C-alpha cells in the first residue's frame, strides 16, 4: 500500500485569479479553437464544449441546437441505424465535424458502426468516441488500437482515465483525444460505491500535461456543476470539456416531462444507473452494483439560455484573465485555493 500525500483538487477547491488585461469587451474574445490531431488529418474549428454521450444529453436535437454555436455533441449509443443515417445525411459533412459517433467495447457496437458507415453518405462521420467507465483494462487499450487500425483518419476520442501514464498509453494506442474523469459526474456513484476516483481538476492538469507532451489532446469529462467550472477545466489545460448534468432538463434532451405539484420535471439518469440498465440491458447483472443514479431535474425549456450562460461565462473568464483566445487560457491561469466554507458559498 502507498499513500499519495500531495493534495489533489476538484474544481470547487479553486478560483481563477484575475490578471491585468487590455481587452475592452467580452465580444473581443474568441472562444473557438482550431485543432490538428495526432493521427487524424481532419482539422476542426469549434467551440470545444461537448454534450456528453448520455441518454437525455447526447441527442440529435441537442446537436441541432449546438450547431449555430459550433459546439459539439457525442451522440448516445441508442439511436437506430435508420435514425443515424437520416441524421448524418441531413447534417452533411460540414456539421458532422461537430458530432461524435459513440461506441462502447461491445462487438455489436463496432458492427453497428460499420453498418452505419455503409449507409450514410461518404465521410459524413468524422469523429468516434469510445466510451467505457474504466479505461484501464488491457482489453480497452487493444480495442482502441483495433479501431484506429480500422479507421486511420477518423478523430478518435477514448476514455475514461485519470492518470498521465494511462493517458499516454491510450494516445500510443491510437486516441487523438483522451477522455479524462472517473468519479466526478453528477449522476456518478463510483466514488461512493467503489471508493475509486481522482479529484477532477488535478486529473485534468496532470493528464493534459502528459497528452500535450505527445501531441495529443484531452477532454475533461464530468464534474462541471456551474459554468465557471468549464473555464477552470480549460485553465487546467483541457482541450475539450464534456458536460452532462449542466445540459440536462432541457427540451432537446428528448426526455419525458412530468408534472409534480404544478412544476415540470424530467428524470436524468447515469449511464450505469439502475434505470439505464433496465432500459438498455434488461436489468443489472447479479455481480454488479449500480455506479450511477437517477436525479429529478426541473424542466428548463430550450437549451438556448443555458448555452448563453455557458458561453457568456467562458467569455467573461477570458476577459478577467486577459485571454483574447481560448488557447491562451491555461497560460494566463493562476488558480488560488479556497477554503471549504468559501467553496460551498460561491456555488450556491
Ligand atoms: P456531469 O457533467 O453530469 O458531471 O458528468 C457527465 C459524465 O459523467 C459523463 O460524460 C460520464 O463520463 C459520467 N457518467 C455518466 N453516467 C454515469 C454513471 O452512471 N456512472 C458513472 N460512474 N459515471 C457516469
Short mmCIF file of C-alpha atoms and ligand atoms in Angstrom, two decimals:
data_model
loop_
_atom_site.label_atom_id
_atom_site.label_comp_id
_atom_site.label_asym_id
_atom_site.label_seq_id
_atom_site.Cartn_x
_atom_site.Cartn_y
_atom_site.Cartn_z
CA UNK A 1 0.00 0.00 0.00
CA UNK A 2 1.13 3.54 -0.72
CA UNK A 3 -0.37 6.93 0.11
CA UNK A 4 -0.01 9.83 -2.31
CA UNK A 5 0.39 12.75 0.12
CA UNK A 6 0.12 15.64 -2.32
CA UNK A 7 -3.31 17.27 -2.15
CA UNK A 8 -5.33 16.86 -5.33
CA UNK A 9 -8.04 19.33 -6.25
CA UNK A 10 -11.56 19.47 -7.64
CA UNK A 11 -12.98 22.50 -9.47
CA UNK A 12 -14.66 23.74 -6.29
CA UNK A 13 -11.33 23.90 -4.47
CA UNK A 14 -10.03 26.78 -6.59
CA UNK A 15 -10.87 30.11 -8.18
CA UNK A 16 -9.15 31.74 -11.13
CA UNK A 17 -7.18 34.82 -10.17
CA UNK A 18 -7.87 37.90 -12.36
CA UNK A 19 -4.98 39.36 -14.37
CA UNK A 20 -4.24 42.73 -15.98
CA UNK A 21 -5.91 42.82 -19.36
CA UNK A 22 -6.07 45.00 -22.45
CA UNK A 23 -9.39 43.52 -23.57
CA UNK A 24 -12.19 46.04 -23.54
CA UNK A 25 -15.20 43.83 -24.23
CA UNK A 26 -16.28 40.22 -23.97
CA UNK A 27 -17.09 40.47 -27.67
CA UNK A 28 -13.34 40.63 -28.40
CA UNK A 29 -12.78 37.12 -27.07
CA UNK A 30 -12.56 34.16 -29.42
CA UNK A 31 -13.78 31.04 -27.64
CA UNK A 32 -13.37 28.70 -30.59
CA UNK A 33 -10.14 26.85 -31.31
CA UNK A 34 -8.57 25.23 -34.33
CA UNK A 35 -7.37 21.69 -33.72
CA UNK A 36 -4.92 19.48 -35.55
CA UNK A 37 -4.79 15.93 -34.31
CA UNK A 38 -2.06 13.39 -33.69
CA UNK A 39 -3.49 10.71 -36.01
CA UNK A 40 -6.44 12.04 -37.96
CA UNK A 41 -5.59 14.67 -40.54
CA UNK A 42 -9.04 16.24 -40.17
CA UNK A 43 -8.89 19.83 -38.95
CA UNK A 44 -11.51 21.11 -36.56
CA UNK A 45 -12.53 24.64 -35.72
CA UNK A 46 -15.05 24.54 -32.89
CA UNK A 47 -16.09 25.79 -29.50
CA UNK A 48 -14.74 22.71 -27.73
CA UNK A 49 -17.62 22.08 -25.35
CA UNK A 50 -19.19 18.65 -25.89
CA UNK A 51 -22.59 17.36 -24.78
CA UNK A 52 -21.99 14.01 -23.05
CA UNK A 53 -22.91 10.72 -24.72
CA UNK A 54 -25.65 10.11 -22.16
CA UNK A 55 -29.34 9.39 -22.73
CA UNK A 56 -31.02 12.74 -22.24
CA UNK A 57 -27.94 14.81 -23.17
CA UNK A 58 -26.18 13.45 -26.27
CA UNK A 59 -29.21 13.76 -28.54
CA UNK A 60 -29.70 14.74 -32.15
CA UNK A 61 -31.88 17.65 -31.02
CA UNK A 62 -29.02 18.87 -28.80
CA UNK A 63 -26.69 18.71 -31.81
CA UNK A 64 -29.11 20.82 -33.85
CA UNK A 65 -29.26 23.39 -31.03
CA UNK A 66 -25.45 23.42 -30.75
CA UNK A 67 -24.59 23.76 -34.45
CA UNK A 68 -25.14 27.55 -34.68
CA UNK A 69 -22.58 27.98 -31.87
CA UNK A 70 -20.21 25.36 -33.30
CA UNK A 71 -20.37 23.41 -30.03
CA UNK A 72 -20.13 19.62 -30.14
CA UNK A 73 -22.22 16.58 -29.23
CA UNK A 74 -21.27 12.97 -28.54
CA UNK A 75 -24.42 11.10 -29.52
CA UNK A 76 -25.65 8.44 -27.13
CA UNK A 77 -25.41 4.85 -28.36
CA UNK A 78 -29.09 4.07 -28.58
CA UNK A 79 -30.19 5.56 -31.90
CA UNK A 80 -31.14 3.04 -34.58
CA UNK A 81 -29.29 2.70 -37.88
CA UNK A 82 -32.11 4.36 -39.89
CA UNK A 83 -32.22 7.27 -37.40
CA UNK A 84 -28.45 7.69 -37.66
CA UNK A 85 -28.48 7.55 -41.46
CA UNK A 86 -31.21 10.18 -41.65
CA UNK A 87 -29.39 12.44 -39.19
CA UNK A 88 -25.88 12.24 -40.63
CA UNK A 89 -27.13 12.59 -44.19
CA UNK A 90 -29.22 15.60 -43.28
CA UNK A 91 -26.44 17.48 -41.46
CA UNK A 92 -23.80 16.79 -44.15
CA UNK A 93 -20.01 16.70 -43.84
CA UNK A 94 -19.52 20.26 -42.52
CA UNK A 95 -21.75 19.94 -39.46
CA UNK A 96 -20.72 16.29 -38.92
CA UNK A 97 -17.41 17.71 -37.73
CA UNK A 98 -19.20 18.70 -34.52
CA UNK A 99 -20.62 15.24 -33.82
CA UNK A 100 -19.05 12.17 -32.25
CA UNK A 101 -20.47 8.73 -33.00
CA UNK A 102 -20.20 6.82 -29.70
CA UNK A 103 -19.33 3.17 -29.24
CA UNK A 104 -18.58 1.01 -26.22
CA UNK A 105 -16.42 -2.09 -26.09
CA UNK A 106 -19.04 -4.48 -27.43
CA UNK A 107 -18.51 -6.15 -30.81
CA UNK A 108 -22.11 -5.24 -31.53
CA UNK A 109 -21.24 -1.51 -31.27
CA UNK A 110 -18.49 -1.87 -33.84
CA UNK A 111 -20.71 -3.92 -36.09
CA UNK A 112 -23.40 -1.24 -35.90
CA UNK A 113 -20.85 1.48 -36.73
CA UNK A 114 -19.73 -0.48 -39.81
CA UNK A 115 -23.37 -0.79 -40.84
CA UNK A 116 -24.00 2.94 -40.37
CA UNK A 117 -20.85 3.80 -42.34
CA UNK A 118 -22.10 1.67 -45.22
CA UNK A 119 -25.42 3.50 -45.40
CA UNK A 120 -24.50 7.14 -44.66
CA UNK A 121 -23.13 9.37 -47.39
CA UNK A 122 -19.34 9.24 -47.68
CA UNK A 123 -17.30 10.94 -44.99
CA UNK A 124 -20.31 12.12 -43.00
CA UNK A 125 -18.92 10.56 -39.81
CA UNK A 126 -15.77 12.37 -38.72
CA UNK A 127 -15.40 11.54 -35.07
CA UNK A 128 -15.65 8.41 -32.95
CA UNK A 129 -15.98 8.41 -29.16
CA UNK A 130 -15.01 5.12 -27.50
CA UNK A 131 -16.52 5.34 -24.07
CA UNK A 132 -16.13 2.98 -21.13
CA UNK A 133 -16.34 3.63 -17.40
CA UNK A 134 -12.90 2.12 -16.78
CA UNK A 135 -10.28 2.81 -19.42
CA UNK A 136 -7.57 0.89 -17.56
CA UNK A 137 -8.16 -2.59 -18.90
CA UNK A 138 -5.84 -4.20 -21.42
CA UNK A 139 -8.90 -5.12 -23.44
CA UNK A 140 -9.77 -1.43 -23.79
CA UNK A 141 -6.28 -0.46 -25.00
CA UNK A 142 -6.41 -3.27 -27.57
CA UNK A 143 -9.84 -2.18 -28.68
CA UNK A 144 -8.67 1.42 -29.22
CA UNK A 145 -5.79 0.02 -31.33
CA UNK A 146 -8.21 -2.05 -33.36
CA UNK A 147 -10.49 0.93 -34.01
CA UNK A 148 -7.50 3.09 -35.02
CA UNK A 149 -6.28 0.44 -37.46
CA UNK A 150 -9.74 0.16 -38.93
CA UNK A 151 -10.28 3.95 -39.14
CA UNK A 152 -6.89 5.61 -39.64
CA UNK A 153 -8.36 9.00 -40.46
CA UNK A 154 -11.24 9.43 -38.01
CA UNK A 155 -10.79 11.60 -34.95
CA UNK A 156 -10.87 9.10 -32.08
CA UNK A 157 -11.66 10.15 -28.52
CA UNK A 158 -11.24 7.38 -25.93
CA UNK A 159 -11.58 7.03 -22.18
CA UNK A 160 -12.09 7.36 -19.32
CA UNK A 161 -8.86 7.54 -17.38
CA UNK A 162 -7.42 9.95 -14.80
CA UNK A 163 -3.65 9.44 -14.75
CA UNK A 164 -0.81 10.55 -17.02
CA UNK A 165 0.57 7.04 -17.70
CA UNK A 166 -2.76 5.78 -18.96
CA UNK A 167 -3.32 8.95 -20.98
CA UNK A 168 -0.01 8.29 -22.73
CA UNK A 169 -0.92 4.65 -23.21
CA UNK A 170 -4.22 5.49 -24.90
CA UNK A 171 -2.53 8.01 -27.17
CA UNK A 172 0.04 5.37 -28.13
CA UNK A 173 -2.88 3.01 -28.82
CA UNK A 174 -4.34 5.48 -31.31
CA UNK A 175 -6.50 8.02 -29.46
CA UNK A 176 -6.37 11.61 -30.71
CA UNK A 177 -8.24 12.79 -27.62
CA UNK A 178 -8.22 11.08 -24.21
CA UNK A 179 -11.34 11.46 -22.11
CA UNK A 180 -10.43 12.24 -18.50
CA UNK A 181 -12.66 11.74 -15.47
CA UNK A 182 -13.51 8.89 -13.14
CA UNK A 183 -15.93 9.71 -10.38
CA UNK A 184 -16.79 13.40 -10.75
CA UNK A 185 -20.04 13.08 -12.73
CA UNK A 186 -23.28 14.48 -11.33
CA UNK A 187 -25.01 11.09 -11.64
CA UNK A 188 -21.91 9.04 -10.85
CA UNK A 189 -21.63 6.81 -7.79
CA UNK A 190 -18.18 5.34 -8.47
CA UNK A 191 -16.54 7.35 -5.68
CA UNK A 192 -19.21 6.09 -3.28
CA UNK A 193 -19.66 2.52 -4.47
CA UNK A 194 -16.10 1.60 -5.37
CA UNK A 195 -14.10 4.20 -3.45
CA UNK A 196 -12.28 4.85 -6.71
CA UNK A 197 -11.66 8.19 -8.43
CA UNK A 198 -9.39 11.19 -8.70
CA UNK A 199 -10.14 14.86 -7.98
CA UNK A 200 -11.07 16.20 -11.40
CA UNK A 201 -9.06 19.42 -11.69
CA UNK A 202 -5.83 17.63 -10.77
CA UNK A 203 -6.64 14.80 -13.18
CA UNK A 204 -7.15 17.36 -15.95
CA UNK A 205 -3.90 19.22 -15.18
CA UNK A 206 -1.81 16.05 -14.99
CA UNK A 207 -3.34 14.26 -17.99
CA UNK A 208 -3.27 17.40 -20.19
CA UNK A 209 0.42 17.78 -19.47
CA UNK A 210 1.07 14.17 -20.47
CA UNK A 211 -1.09 14.34 -23.61
CA UNK A 212 0.33 17.63 -24.86
CA UNK A 213 3.84 16.29 -24.48
CA UNK A 214 2.94 13.67 -27.10
CA UNK A 215 0.90 15.84 -29.48
CA UNK A 216 -2.39 14.50 -28.07
CA UNK A 217 -5.40 16.23 -26.58
CA UNK A 218 -7.69 15.66 -23.62
CA UNK A 219 -11.37 16.11 -22.91
CA UNK A 220 -12.26 16.92 -19.30
CA UNK A 221 -15.35 14.79 -18.70
CA UNK A 222 -17.67 15.34 -15.75
CA UNK A 223 -17.86 17.44 -12.63
CA UNK A 224 -18.73 20.82 -14.18
CA UNK A 225 -21.59 21.90 -11.94
CA UNK A 226 -21.62 25.59 -12.87
CA UNK A 227 -20.41 27.44 -15.99
CA UNK A 228 -17.33 28.71 -14.11
CA UNK A 229 -16.09 25.11 -13.80
CA UNK A 230 -15.77 24.96 -17.59
CA UNK A 231 -13.34 27.90 -17.52
CA UNK A 232 -11.43 26.14 -14.73
CA UNK A 233 -11.15 22.98 -16.84
CA UNK A 234 -9.77 24.96 -19.77
CA UNK A 235 -7.48 26.82 -17.35
CA UNK A 236 -6.16 23.46 -16.18
CA UNK A 237 -5.23 22.55 -19.75
CA UNK A 238 -8.30 20.73 -21.07
CA UNK A 239 -8.67 20.97 -24.85
CA UNK A 240 -12.33 19.90 -24.75
CA UNK A 241 -14.86 19.90 -21.90
CA UNK A 242 -17.73 17.41 -21.74
CA UNK A 243 -20.99 18.24 -19.95
CA UNK A 244 -23.80 16.06 -18.70
CA UNK A 245 -25.81 17.50 -15.79
CA UNK A 246 -25.39 21.12 -16.85
CA UNK A 247 -27.26 20.33 -20.06
CA UNK A 248 -29.91 18.08 -18.54
CA UNK A 249 -33.58 19.04 -18.15
CA UNK A 250 -33.96 20.83 -21.49
CA UNK A 251 -36.35 20.38 -24.36
CA UNK A 252 -33.53 19.00 -26.53
CA UNK A 253 -32.88 16.17 -24.04
CA UNK A 254 -35.72 14.16 -25.58
CA UNK A 255 -36.75 13.04 -22.08
CA UNK A 256 -40.29 12.52 -20.80
CA UNK A 257 -41.61 15.58 -18.96
CA UNK A 258 -43.83 15.02 -15.92
CA UNK A 259 -45.63 17.36 -13.56
CA UNK A 260 -45.45 17.31 -9.75
CA UNK A 261 -47.05 19.95 -7.52
CA UNK A 262 -47.57 22.15 -10.56
CA UNK A 263 -43.89 22.03 -11.59
CA UNK A 264 -42.41 20.27 -14.60
CA UNK A 265 -39.58 17.79 -14.19
CA UNK A 266 -37.59 15.23 -16.16
CA UNK A 267 -35.56 12.39 -14.76
CA UNK A 268 -31.87 12.36 -15.63
CA UNK A 269 -30.05 9.08 -15.09
CA UNK A 270 -26.43 7.98 -15.15
CA UNK A 271 -25.32 5.63 -17.90
CA UNK A 272 -24.72 2.85 -15.37
CA UNK A 273 -27.70 3.60 -13.14
CA UNK A 274 -30.40 1.05 -12.48
CA UNK A 275 -32.75 2.97 -14.78
CA UNK A 276 -30.25 2.88 -17.66
CA UNK A 277 -29.56 -0.82 -17.09
CA UNK A 278 -33.28 -1.62 -17.06
CA UNK A 279 -33.88 0.38 -20.21
CA UNK A 280 -30.98 -0.90 -22.29
CA UNK A 281 -29.72 -4.16 -20.76
CA UNK A 282 -32.83 -5.66 -19.19
CA UNK A 283 -31.50 -5.02 -15.66
CA UNK A 284 -28.26 -5.07 -13.70
CA UNK A 285 -26.21 -8.30 -13.61
CA UNK A 286 -26.07 -10.00 -10.21
CA UNK A 287 -22.33 -9.46 -9.78
CA UNK A 288 -22.51 -5.70 -10.42
CA UNK A 289 -23.51 -2.72 -8.30
CA UNK A 290 -25.00 0.31 -9.98
CA UNK A 291 -22.42 3.07 -10.17
CA UNK A 292 -24.89 5.66 -11.36
CA UNK A 293 -28.03 7.26 -10.02
CA UNK A 294 -31.17 8.97 -11.23
CA UNK A 295 -31.86 12.57 -10.33
CA UNK A 296 -35.01 14.59 -10.74
CA UNK A 297 -34.27 17.76 -12.70
CA UNK A 298 -36.54 20.77 -13.12
CA UNK A 299 -37.59 21.12 -16.74
CA UNK A 300 -35.82 24.18 -18.11
CA UNK A 301 -37.24 24.53 -21.65
CA UNK A 302 -34.99 25.15 -24.66
CA UNK A 303 -31.25 24.82 -24.09
CA UNK A 304 -30.50 28.16 -25.74
CA UNK A 305 -30.45 30.16 -22.49
CA UNK A 306 -28.08 27.62 -20.90
CA UNK A 307 -25.81 27.83 -23.96
CA UNK A 308 -25.71 31.61 -23.49
CA UNK A 309 -24.78 31.16 -19.82
CA UNK A 310 -22.04 28.69 -20.69
CA UNK A 311 -20.52 30.74 -23.50
CA UNK A 312 -21.02 34.03 -21.65
CA UNK A 313 -19.30 32.61 -18.55
CA UNK A 314 -16.39 31.42 -20.65
CA UNK A 315 -16.03 34.78 -22.41
CA UNK A 316 -16.16 36.54 -19.05
CA UNK A 317 -13.40 34.32 -17.62
CA UNK A 318 -11.24 35.08 -20.67
CA UNK A 319 -11.80 38.82 -20.18
CA UNK A 320 -10.89 38.65 -16.48
CA UNK A 321 -7.56 36.99 -17.23
CA UNK A 322 -6.77 38.89 -20.41
CA UNK A 323 -7.01 35.92 -22.78
CA UNK A 324 -8.22 37.05 -26.21
CA UNK A 325 -8.35 33.42 -27.37
CA UNK A 326 -9.39 30.23 -25.66
CA UNK A 327 -5.99 28.75 -26.44
CA UNK A 328 -4.29 31.36 -24.22
CA UNK A 329 -6.39 30.46 -21.17
CA UNK A 330 -4.05 27.91 -19.50
CA UNK A 331 -1.03 30.22 -19.88
CA UNK A 332 -2.92 33.05 -18.23
CA UNK A 333 -4.49 30.97 -15.46
CA UNK A 334 -3.35 31.13 -11.87
CA UNK A 335 -5.57 29.13 -9.57
CA UNK A 336 -5.99 30.22 -5.98
CA UNK A 337 -7.07 27.61 -3.48
CA UNK A 338 -10.16 28.40 -1.44
CA UNK A 339 -11.21 27.00 1.87
CA UNK A 340 -14.13 24.60 2.09
CA UNK A 341 -16.52 27.14 3.60
CA UNK A 342 -15.97 29.55 0.74
CA UNK A 343 -16.20 26.79 -1.84
CA UNK A 344 -19.75 25.90 -0.81
CA UNK A 345 -20.70 29.58 -0.51
CA UNK A 346 -19.77 30.65 -4.02
CA UNK A 347 -21.54 27.70 -5.65
CA UNK A 348 -24.94 28.17 -4.01
P1 LIG B 1 -21.57 15.64 -15.35
O1 LIG B 1 -21.33 16.69 -16.39
O2 LIG B 1 -23.01 15.25 -15.26
O3 LIG B 1 -20.98 15.99 -14.03
O4 LIG B 1 -20.77 14.35 -15.82
C1 LIG B 1 -21.04 13.71 -17.04
C2 LIG B 1 -20.17 12.47 -17.13
O5 LIG B 1 -20.44 11.57 -16.03
C3 LIG B 1 -20.41 11.62 -18.35
O6 LIG B 1 -19.85 12.13 -19.52
C4 LIG B 1 -19.80 10.29 -17.92
O7 LIG B 1 -18.41 10.27 -18.09
C5 LIG B 1 -20.10 10.25 -16.43
N1 LIG B 1 -21.26 9.39 -16.15
C6 LIG B 1 -22.48 9.39 -16.70
N2 LIG B 1 -23.29 8.46 -16.17
C7 LIG B 1 -22.55 7.81 -15.26
C8 LIG B 1 -22.82 6.70 -14.39
O8 LIG B 1 -23.91 6.16 -14.32
N3 LIG B 1 -21.78 6.28 -13.62
C9 LIG B 1 -20.55 6.87 -13.67
N4 LIG B 1 -19.59 6.37 -12.90
N5 LIG B 1 -20.28 7.94 -14.45
C10 LIG B 1 -21.26 8.40 -15.24
#
